């Protein structure tokens, strides 16, 4: 059955692979699955046909036959549960890998998104410069803890899993800041994920779409 995901018609990340269709593309590539991409304008994302698939008017969505999913983490979990290579067979190891997926989106991502939103929406406020260090220290608290847990390991819990895929996708959002550079083992962890052939294929595919949209 054909898999179709949605993505930005012209991504505001300018092809840096930071929009959340990237983690879905990466998972599909790790699983060796073909997929189509339906590109949406900001306007179309807020129209009833898309809202029927994504109640918050966002990308990405995932459609396969009559199954329609939203939330990038849930989509990656669905792919991982139905195809090999992204979750361990052992039940306990599988549960731990899924725990890392939740840790990525529930524990690591919020302070990272708060900083991004502050920079986007509050940078002209008189108090912005005073608030930013607080937001960055909240991120550092989490990075300290994650760095400590990862230590010198390649991946968070044994072999590469959907937990690493989601965690690396979240950490990549820090690339435009210097925060990740303060943690050499986390920087290497992200680089290890980005070096995977499946990541490269996913990254190249979204970049090609951005380049085509910019040319057109
Ligand atoms: N929790 C949802 C999920 O994980 O699927 C969140 C989805 C989401 O945030 N989608 C964003 C969206 O559709 C795009 S990815 N936004 C439009 C809207 O809400 O109207 C977030 C994103 C956007 C831009 C950049 N960037 O420019 O670097 C990075 C990430």
PDB file of C-alpha atoms and ligand atoms in Angstrom:
ATOM      1  CA  UNK A   1       0.000   0.000   0.000  1.00  0.00           C
ATOM      2  CA  UNK A   2       1.314   3.454  -0.884  1.00  0.00           C
ATOM      3  CA  UNK A   3       2.534   5.578   1.993  1.00  0.00           C
ATOM      4  CA  UNK A   4       2.025   9.330   1.623  1.00  0.00           C
ATOM      5  CA  UNK A   5       3.388  11.887   4.047  1.00  0.00           C
ATOM      6  CA  UNK A   6       2.852  15.634   4.092  1.00  0.00           C
ATOM      7  CA  UNK A   7       5.544  18.307   4.274  1.00  0.00           C
ATOM      8  CA  UNK A   8       5.924  22.054   3.816  1.00  0.00           C
ATOM      9  CA  UNK A   9       5.617  23.235   0.209  1.00  0.00           C
ATOM     10  CA  UNK A  10       8.572  25.487   0.966  1.00  0.00           C
ATOM     11  CA  UNK A  11      10.105  24.724   4.337  1.00  0.00           C
ATOM     12  CA  UNK A  12      10.996  27.705   6.530  1.00  0.00           C
ATOM     13  CA  UNK A  13      14.093  25.771   7.609  1.00  0.00           C
ATOM     14  CA  UNK A  14      15.471  26.333   4.082  1.00  0.00           C
ATOM     15  CA  UNK A  15      16.226  22.651   3.529  1.00  0.00           C
ATOM     16  CA  UNK A  16      18.157  22.084   6.765  1.00  0.00           C
ATOM     17  CA  UNK A  17      15.963  19.089   7.576  1.00  0.00           C
ATOM     18  CA  UNK A  18      14.660  20.577  10.817  1.00  0.00           C
ATOM     19  CA  UNK A  19      10.926  20.345  10.095  1.00  0.00           C
ATOM     20  CA  UNK A  20       9.282  17.302  11.574  1.00  0.00           C
ATOM     21  CA  UNK A  21       8.689  15.452   8.349  1.00  0.00           C
ATOM     22  CA  UNK A  22      12.452  14.756   8.545  1.00  0.00           C
ATOM     23  CA  UNK A  23      12.155  12.202  11.370  1.00  0.00           C
ATOM     24  CA  UNK A  24       9.337  10.444   9.495  1.00  0.00           C
ATOM     25  CA  UNK A  25      11.356  10.379   6.272  1.00  0.00           C
ATOM     26  CA  UNK A  26      14.368   9.066   8.204  1.00  0.00           C
ATOM     27  CA  UNK A  27      12.305   6.259   9.773  1.00  0.00           C
ATOM     28  CA  UNK A  28      10.840   5.320   6.376  1.00  0.00           C
ATOM     29  CA  UNK A  29      14.339   5.177   4.914  1.00  0.00           C
ATOM     30  CA  UNK A  30      15.662   3.086   7.818  1.00  0.00           C
ATOM     31  CA  UNK A  31      12.747   0.683   7.222  1.00  0.00           C
ATOM     32  CA  UNK A  32      13.443   0.599   3.481  1.00  0.00           C
ATOM     33  CA  UNK A  33       9.960   1.835   2.581  1.00  0.00           C
ATOM     34  CA  UNK A  34       9.015   3.854  -0.487  1.00  0.00           C
ATOM     35  CA  UNK A  35       6.803   6.862   0.098  1.00  0.00           C
ATOM     36  CA  UNK A  36       5.185   9.784  -1.657  1.00  0.00           C
ATOM     37  CA  UNK A  37       5.230  13.326  -0.328  1.00  0.00           C
ATOM     38  CA  UNK A  38       2.285  15.714  -0.606  1.00  0.00           C
ATOM     39  CA  UNK A  39       3.435  19.289  -0.249  1.00  0.00           C
ATOM     40  CA  UNK A  40       1.211  21.807   1.505  1.00  0.00           C
ATOM     41  CA  UNK A  41       1.181  25.575   1.616  1.00  0.00           C
ATOM     42  CA  UNK A  42       0.606  27.261   5.000  1.00  0.00           C
ATOM     43  CA  UNK A  43      -2.893  28.108   3.766  1.00  0.00           C
ATOM     44  CA  UNK A  44      -3.758  24.537   2.770  1.00  0.00           C
ATOM     45  CA  UNK A  45      -2.560  23.286   6.160  1.00  0.00           C
ATOM     46  CA  UNK A  46      -5.378  25.254   7.802  1.00  0.00           C
ATOM     47  CA  UNK A  47      -8.126  24.122   5.393  1.00  0.00           C
ATOM     48  CA  UNK A  48     -10.723  21.451   6.298  1.00  0.00           C
ATOM     49  CA  UNK A  49      -9.253  18.649   4.113  1.00  0.00           C
ATOM     50  CA  UNK A  50      -5.928  18.797   5.953  1.00  0.00           C
ATOM     51  CA  UNK A  51      -7.531  19.535   9.335  1.00  0.00           C
ATOM     52  CA  UNK A  52      -9.441  16.272   8.943  1.00  0.00           C
ATOM     53  CA  UNK A  53      -6.041  14.546   8.941  1.00  0.00           C
ATOM     54  CA  UNK A  54      -4.170  16.833  11.332  1.00  0.00           C
ATOM     55  CA  UNK A  55      -6.477  18.645  13.782  1.00  0.00           C
ATOM     56  CA  UNK A  56      -3.813  21.247  14.586  1.00  0.00           C
ATOM     57  CA  UNK A  57      -3.192  22.221  10.960  1.00  0.00           C
ATOM     58  CA  UNK A  58       0.430  21.068  10.948  1.00  0.00           C
ATOM     59  CA  UNK A  59       2.745  18.754   9.064  1.00  0.00           C
ATOM     60  CA  UNK A  60       3.630  15.921   8.988  1.00  0.00           C
ATOM     61  CA  UNK A  61       0.837  13.433   8.435  1.00  0.00           C
ATOM     62  CA  UNK A  62       1.103   9.835   7.310  1.00  0.00           C
ATOM     63  CA  UNK A  63      -1.463   8.037   5.168  1.00  0.00           C
ATOM     64  CA  UNK A  64      -1.432   4.350   4.253  1.00  0.00           C
ATOM     65  CA  UNK A  65      -4.697   3.033   2.814  1.00  0.00           C
ATOM     66  CA  UNK A  66      -7.431   4.110   5.213  1.00  0.00           C
ATOM     67  CA  UNK A  67      -4.981   4.682   8.082  1.00  0.00           C
ATOM     68  CA  UNK A  68      -4.169   8.340   8.673  1.00  0.00           C
ATOM     69  CA  UNK A  69      -1.797   9.382  11.451  1.00  0.00           C
ATOM     70  CA  UNK A  70      -0.389  12.636  12.765  1.00  0.00           C
ATOM     71  CA  UNK A  71       2.281  13.454  15.404  1.00  0.00           C
ATOM     72  CA  UNK A  72       5.755  12.666  14.132  1.00  0.00           C
ATOM     73  CA  UNK A  73       6.607  10.518  17.183  1.00  0.00           C
ATOM     74  CA  UNK A  74       3.477   8.394  16.767  1.00  0.00           C
ATOM     75  CA  UNK A  75       4.198   8.005  13.053  1.00  0.00           C
ATOM     76  CA  UNK A  76       7.782   6.905  13.704  1.00  0.00           C
ATOM     77  CA  UNK A  77       6.521   4.436  16.325  1.00  0.00           C
ATOM     78  CA  UNK A  78       3.985   3.026  13.850  1.00  0.00           C
ATOM     79  CA  UNK A  79       6.684   2.548  11.223  1.00  0.00           C
ATOM     80  CA  UNK A  80       9.048   1.020  13.801  1.00  0.00           C
ATOM     81  CA  UNK A  81       6.411  -1.399  15.078  1.00  0.00           C
ATOM     82  CA  UNK A  82       5.542  -2.712  11.633  1.00  0.00           C
ATOM     83  CA  UNK A  83       8.957  -2.917  10.000  1.00  0.00           C
ATOM     84  CA  UNK A  84      12.333  -4.217  11.084  1.00  0.00           C
ATOM     85  CA  UNK A  85      15.400  -2.286  12.118  1.00  0.00           C
ATOM     86  CA  UNK A  86      14.033   0.398  14.425  1.00  0.00           C
ATOM     87  CA  UNK A  87      12.996  -1.491  17.557  1.00  0.00           C
ATOM     88  CA  UNK A  88      14.655  -4.453  19.291  1.00  0.00           C
ATOM     89  CA  UNK A  89      12.867  -7.821  19.309  1.00  0.00           C
ATOM     90  CA  UNK A  90      13.372  -8.312  23.042  1.00  0.00           C
ATOM     91  CA  UNK A  91      10.251  -6.969  24.799  1.00  0.00           C
ATOM     92  CA  UNK A  92      12.109  -5.137  27.569  1.00  0.00           C
ATOM     93  CA  UNK A  93      14.657  -3.580  25.230  1.00  0.00           C
ATOM     94  CA  UNK A  94      11.766  -2.553  22.975  1.00  0.00           C
ATOM     95  CA  UNK A  95       9.969  -0.876  25.868  1.00  0.00           C
ATOM     96  CA  UNK A  96      13.184   0.989  26.772  1.00  0.00           C
ATOM     97  CA  UNK A  97      13.646   2.174  23.171  1.00  0.00           C
ATOM     98  CA  UNK A  98      10.062   3.502  23.168  1.00  0.00           C
ATOM     99  CA  UNK A  99      10.792   5.205  26.492  1.00  0.00           C
ATOM    100  CA  UNK A 100      13.636   7.100  24.787  1.00  0.00           C
ATOM    101  CA  UNK A 101      11.240   8.183  22.027  1.00  0.00           C
ATOM    102  CA  UNK A 102       8.985   9.725  24.666  1.00  0.00           C
ATOM    103  CA  UNK A 103      11.962  11.223  26.504  1.00  0.00           C
ATOM    104  CA  UNK A 104      12.997  12.943  23.273  1.00  0.00           C
ATOM    105  CA  UNK A 105       9.632  14.633  22.668  1.00  0.00           C
ATOM    106  CA  UNK A 106       8.398  15.040  26.253  1.00  0.00           C
ATOM    107  CA  UNK A 107      11.542  15.854  28.212  1.00  0.00           C
ATOM    108  CA  UNK A 108      14.248  17.083  25.835  1.00  0.00           C
ATOM    109  CA  UNK A 109      12.224  18.924  23.223  1.00  0.00           C
ATOM    110  CA  UNK A 110      10.097  21.365  25.290  1.00  0.00           C
ATOM    111  CA  UNK A 111      12.954  23.583  26.565  1.00  0.00           C
ATOM    112  CA  UNK A 112      14.492  23.563  23.064  1.00  0.00           C
ATOM    113  CA  UNK A 113      11.209  24.707  21.516  1.00  0.00           C
ATOM    114  CA  UNK A 114      10.712  27.355  24.238  1.00  0.00           C
ATOM    115  CA  UNK A 115      14.063  28.900  23.313  1.00  0.00           C
ATOM    116  CA  UNK A 116      13.222  28.811  19.581  1.00  0.00           C
ATOM    117  CA  UNK A 117       9.844  30.443  20.170  1.00  0.00           C
ATOM    118  CA  UNK A 118      11.394  33.130  22.376  1.00  0.00           C
ATOM    119  CA  UNK A 119      13.930  33.983  19.666  1.00  0.00           C
ATOM    120  CA  UNK A 120      11.232  34.027  16.985  1.00  0.00           C
ATOM    121  CA  UNK A 121       8.532  35.941  18.807  1.00  0.00           C
ATOM    122  CA  UNK A 122      10.135  37.893  21.673  1.00  0.00           C
ATOM    123  CA  UNK A 123      13.487  39.049  20.325  1.00  0.00           C
ATOM    124  CA  UNK A 124      12.380  42.711  20.184  1.00  0.00           C
ATOM    125  CA  UNK A 125      11.156  42.766  23.787  1.00  0.00           C
ATOM    126  CA  UNK A 126      13.281  44.717  26.268  1.00  0.00           C
ATOM    127  CA  UNK A 127      13.520  41.686  28.577  1.00  0.00           C
ATOM    128  CA  UNK A 128      14.484  39.154  25.881  1.00  0.00           C
ATOM    129  CA  UNK A 129      18.234  39.358  26.530  1.00  0.00           C
ATOM    130  CA  UNK A 130      17.631  38.702  30.234  1.00  0.00           C
ATOM    131  CA  UNK A 131      15.291  35.777  29.669  1.00  0.00           C
ATOM    132  CA  UNK A 132      17.383  33.953  27.070  1.00  0.00           C
ATOM    133  CA  UNK A 133      20.110  32.734  29.494  1.00  0.00           C
ATOM    134  CA  UNK A 134      17.397  31.213  31.714  1.00  0.00           C
ATOM    135  CA  UNK A 135      15.906  29.361  28.741  1.00  0.00           C
ATOM    136  CA  UNK A 136      19.355  28.192  27.646  1.00  0.00           C
ATOM    137  CA  UNK A 137      20.223  26.966  31.130  1.00  0.00           C
ATOM    138  CA  UNK A 138      17.061  24.866  31.145  1.00  0.00           C
ATOM    139  CA  UNK A 139      18.294  23.226  27.949  1.00  0.00           C
ATOM    140  CA  UNK A 140      21.764  22.763  29.488  1.00  0.00           C
ATOM    141  CA  UNK A 141      20.220  20.981  32.472  1.00  0.00           C
ATOM    142  CA  UNK A 142      18.720  18.398  30.124  1.00  0.00           C
ATOM    143  CA  UNK A 143      21.807  18.158  27.931  1.00  0.00           C
ATOM    144  CA  UNK A 144      23.972  17.581  31.051  1.00  0.00           C
ATOM    145  CA  UNK A 145      21.725  14.718  32.092  1.00  0.00           C
ATOM    146  CA  UNK A 146      21.533  13.172  28.641  1.00  0.00           C
ATOM    147  CA  UNK A 147      25.283  13.536  28.127  1.00  0.00           C
ATOM    148  CA  UNK A 148      25.901  11.818  31.442  1.00  0.00           C
ATOM    149  CA  UNK A 149      23.613   8.937  30.511  1.00  0.00           C
ATOM    150  CA  UNK A 150      25.028   8.469  27.014  1.00  0.00           C
ATOM    151  CA  UNK A 151      28.630   8.588  28.251  1.00  0.00           C
ATOM    152  CA  UNK A 152      30.904   6.982  25.668  1.00  0.00           C
ATOM    153  CA  UNK A 153      28.234   4.763  24.098  1.00  0.00           C
ATOM    154  CA  UNK A 154      27.296   4.990  20.436  1.00  0.00           C
ATOM    155  CA  UNK A 155      23.530   4.855  21.063  1.00  0.00           C
ATOM    156  CA  UNK A 156      21.248   5.310  24.048  1.00  0.00           C
ATOM    157  CA  UNK A 157      20.480   1.657  24.758  1.00  0.00           C
ATOM    158  CA  UNK A 158      22.401  -0.935  22.770  1.00  0.00           C
ATOM    159  CA  UNK A 159      21.797  -0.904  19.013  1.00  0.00           C
ATOM    160  CA  UNK A 160      20.478   2.127  17.105  1.00  0.00           C
ATOM    161  CA  UNK A 161      16.715   2.388  17.560  1.00  0.00           C
ATOM    162  CA  UNK A 162      13.731   4.669  16.989  1.00  0.00           C
ATOM    163  CA  UNK A 163      14.652   6.145  20.389  1.00  0.00           C
ATOM    164  CA  UNK A 164      17.947   7.408  18.936  1.00  0.00           C
ATOM    165  CA  UNK A 165      16.208   8.548  15.757  1.00  0.00           C
ATOM    166  CA  UNK A 166      13.808  10.730  17.734  1.00  0.00           C
ATOM    167  CA  UNK A 167      16.449  11.969  20.179  1.00  0.00           C
ATOM    168  CA  UNK A 168      18.866  12.946  17.407  1.00  0.00           C
ATOM    169  CA  UNK A 169      16.049  14.640  15.486  1.00  0.00           C
ATOM    170  CA  UNK A 170      15.321  16.758  18.567  1.00  0.00           C
ATOM    171  CA  UNK A 171      18.987  17.564  19.272  1.00  0.00           C
ATOM    172  CA  UNK A 172      19.483  18.669  15.656  1.00  0.00           C
ATOM    173  CA  UNK A 173      17.222  21.628  16.388  1.00  0.00           C
ATOM    174  CA  UNK A 174      20.063  23.029  18.501  1.00  0.00           C
ATOM    175  CA  UNK A 175      22.481  23.113  15.599  1.00  0.00           C
ATOM    176  CA  UNK A 176      22.039  26.813  14.952  1.00  0.00           C
ATOM    177  CA  UNK A 177      23.082  27.508  18.560  1.00  0.00           C
ATOM    178  CA  UNK A 178      26.413  26.736  20.223  1.00  0.00           C
ATOM    179  CA  UNK A 179      24.720  24.735  22.963  1.00  0.00           C
ATOM    180  CA  UNK A 180      25.355  21.303  21.500  1.00  0.00           C
ATOM    181  CA  UNK A 181      29.064  22.106  21.041  1.00  0.00           C
ATOM    182  CA  UNK A 182      29.384  22.232  24.835  1.00  0.00           C
ATOM    183  CA  UNK A 183      28.747  18.471  24.888  1.00  0.00           C
ATOM    184  CA  UNK A 184      31.279  16.621  22.712  1.00  0.00           C
ATOM    185  CA  UNK A 185      29.688  13.210  23.235  1.00  0.00           C
ATOM    186  CA  UNK A 186      26.245  14.543  22.215  1.00  0.00           C
ATOM    187  CA  UNK A 187      27.721  16.311  19.176  1.00  0.00           C
ATOM    188  CA  UNK A 188      29.341  13.022  18.131  1.00  0.00           C
ATOM    189  CA  UNK A 189      26.067  11.191  18.800  1.00  0.00           C
ATOM    190  CA  UNK A 190      24.205  13.547  16.454  1.00  0.00           C
ATOM    191  CA  UNK A 191      26.964  13.243  13.830  1.00  0.00           C
ATOM    192  CA  UNK A 192      26.748   9.440  14.083  1.00  0.00           C
ATOM    193  CA  UNK A 193      23.029   9.587  13.360  1.00  0.00           C
ATOM    194  CA  UNK A 194      23.500  12.003  10.482  1.00  0.00           C
ATOM    195  CA  UNK A 195      26.137   9.710   8.959  1.00  0.00           C
ATOM    196  CA  UNK A 196      23.652   6.869   8.583  1.00  0.00           C
ATOM    197  CA  UNK A 197      22.812   6.263   4.913  1.00  0.00           C
ATOM    198  CA  UNK A 198      19.075   6.363   5.685  1.00  0.00           C
ATOM    199  CA  UNK A 199      19.450   9.798   7.265  1.00  0.00           C
ATOM    200  CA  UNK A 200      21.408  11.009   4.248  1.00  0.00           C
ATOM    201  CA  UNK A 201      18.746   9.790   1.820  1.00  0.00           C
ATOM    202  CA  UNK A 202      15.997  11.462   3.845  1.00  0.00           C
ATOM    203  CA  UNK A 203      17.965  14.686   4.158  1.00  0.00           C
ATOM    204  CA  UNK A 204      18.778  14.806   0.439  1.00  0.00           C
ATOM    205  CA  UNK A 205      15.130  14.195  -0.497  1.00  0.00           C
ATOM    206  CA  UNK A 206      13.790  17.088   1.573  1.00  0.00           C
ATOM    207  CA  UNK A 207      16.626  19.368   0.414  1.00  0.00           C
ATOM    208  CA  UNK A 208      15.864  18.555  -3.232  1.00  0.00           C
ATOM    209  CA  UNK A 209      12.235  19.607  -2.701  1.00  0.00           C
ATOM    210  CA  UNK A 210      13.290  22.864  -1.057  1.00  0.00           C
ATOM    211  CA  UNK A 211      15.750  23.596  -3.863  1.00  0.00           C
ATOM    212  CA  UNK A 212      13.071  22.897  -6.502  1.00  0.00           C
ATOM    213  CA  UNK A 213      10.532  25.101  -4.686  1.00  0.00           C
ATOM    214  CA  UNK A 214      13.074  27.924  -4.465  1.00  0.00           C
ATOM    215  CA  UNK A 215      13.875  27.675  -8.173  1.00  0.00           C
ATOM    216  CA  UNK A 216      10.232  27.609  -9.226  1.00  0.00           C
TER     217      UNK A 216
HETATM  218  N1  LIG B   1       3.907  17.588  17.712  1.00  0.00           N
HETATM  219  C1  LIG B   1       3.774  17.713  16.278  1.00  0.00           C
HETATM  220  C2  LIG B   1       4.574  16.599  15.582  1.00  0.00           C
HETATM  221  O1  LIG B   1       5.586  16.162  16.149  1.00  0.00           O
HETATM  222  O2  LIG B   1       4.164  16.146  14.501  1.00  0.00           O
HETATM  223  C3  LIG B   1       4.305  19.084  15.885  1.00  0.00           C
HETATM  224  C4  LIG B   1       4.209  19.325  14.404  1.00  0.00           C
HETATM  225  C5  LIG B   1       4.786  20.676  14.051  1.00  0.00           C
HETATM  226  O3  LIG B   1       5.292  21.413  14.901  1.00  0.00           O
HETATM  227  N2  LIG B   1       4.706  20.991  12.753  1.00  0.00           N
HETATM  228  C6  LIG B   1       5.193  22.272  12.293  1.00  0.00           C
HETATM  229  C7  LIG B   1       4.072  22.970  11.556  1.00  0.00           C
HETATM  230  O4  LIG B   1       3.332  22.366  10.830  1.00  0.00           O
HETATM  231  C8  LIG B   1       6.341  22.066  11.313  1.00  0.00           C
HETATM  232  S1  LIG B   1       7.715  21.250  12.071  1.00  0.00           S
HETATM  233  N3  LIG B   1       3.996  24.283  11.751  1.00  0.00           N
HETATM  234  C9  LIG B   1       3.040  25.110  11.068  1.00  0.00           C
HETATM  235  C10 LIG B   1       1.953  25.590  11.963  1.00  0.00           C
HETATM  236  O5  LIG B   1       1.883  25.179  13.138  1.00  0.00           O
HETATM  237  O6  LIG B   1       1.161  26.401  11.482  1.00  0.00           O
HETATM  238  C11 LIG B   1       8.308  22.525  13.235  1.00  0.00           C
HETATM  239  C12 LIG B   1       9.393  23.371  12.600  1.00  0.00           C
HETATM  240  C13 LIG B   1       9.073  24.428  11.809  1.00  0.00           C
HETATM  241  C14 LIG B   1      10.097  25.234  11.263  1.00  0.00           C
HETATM  242  C15 LIG B   1      11.415  24.925  11.556  1.00  0.00           C
HETATM  243  N4  LIG B   1      12.467  25.739  11.015  1.00  0.00           N
HETATM  244  O7  LIG B   1      12.182  26.692  10.263  1.00  0.00           O
HETATM  245  O8  LIG B   1      13.629  25.497  11.316  1.00  0.00           O
HETATM  246  C16 LIG B   1      11.723  23.830  12.340  1.00  0.00           C
HETATM  247  C17 LIG B   1      10.698  23.050  12.869  1.00  0.00           C
END
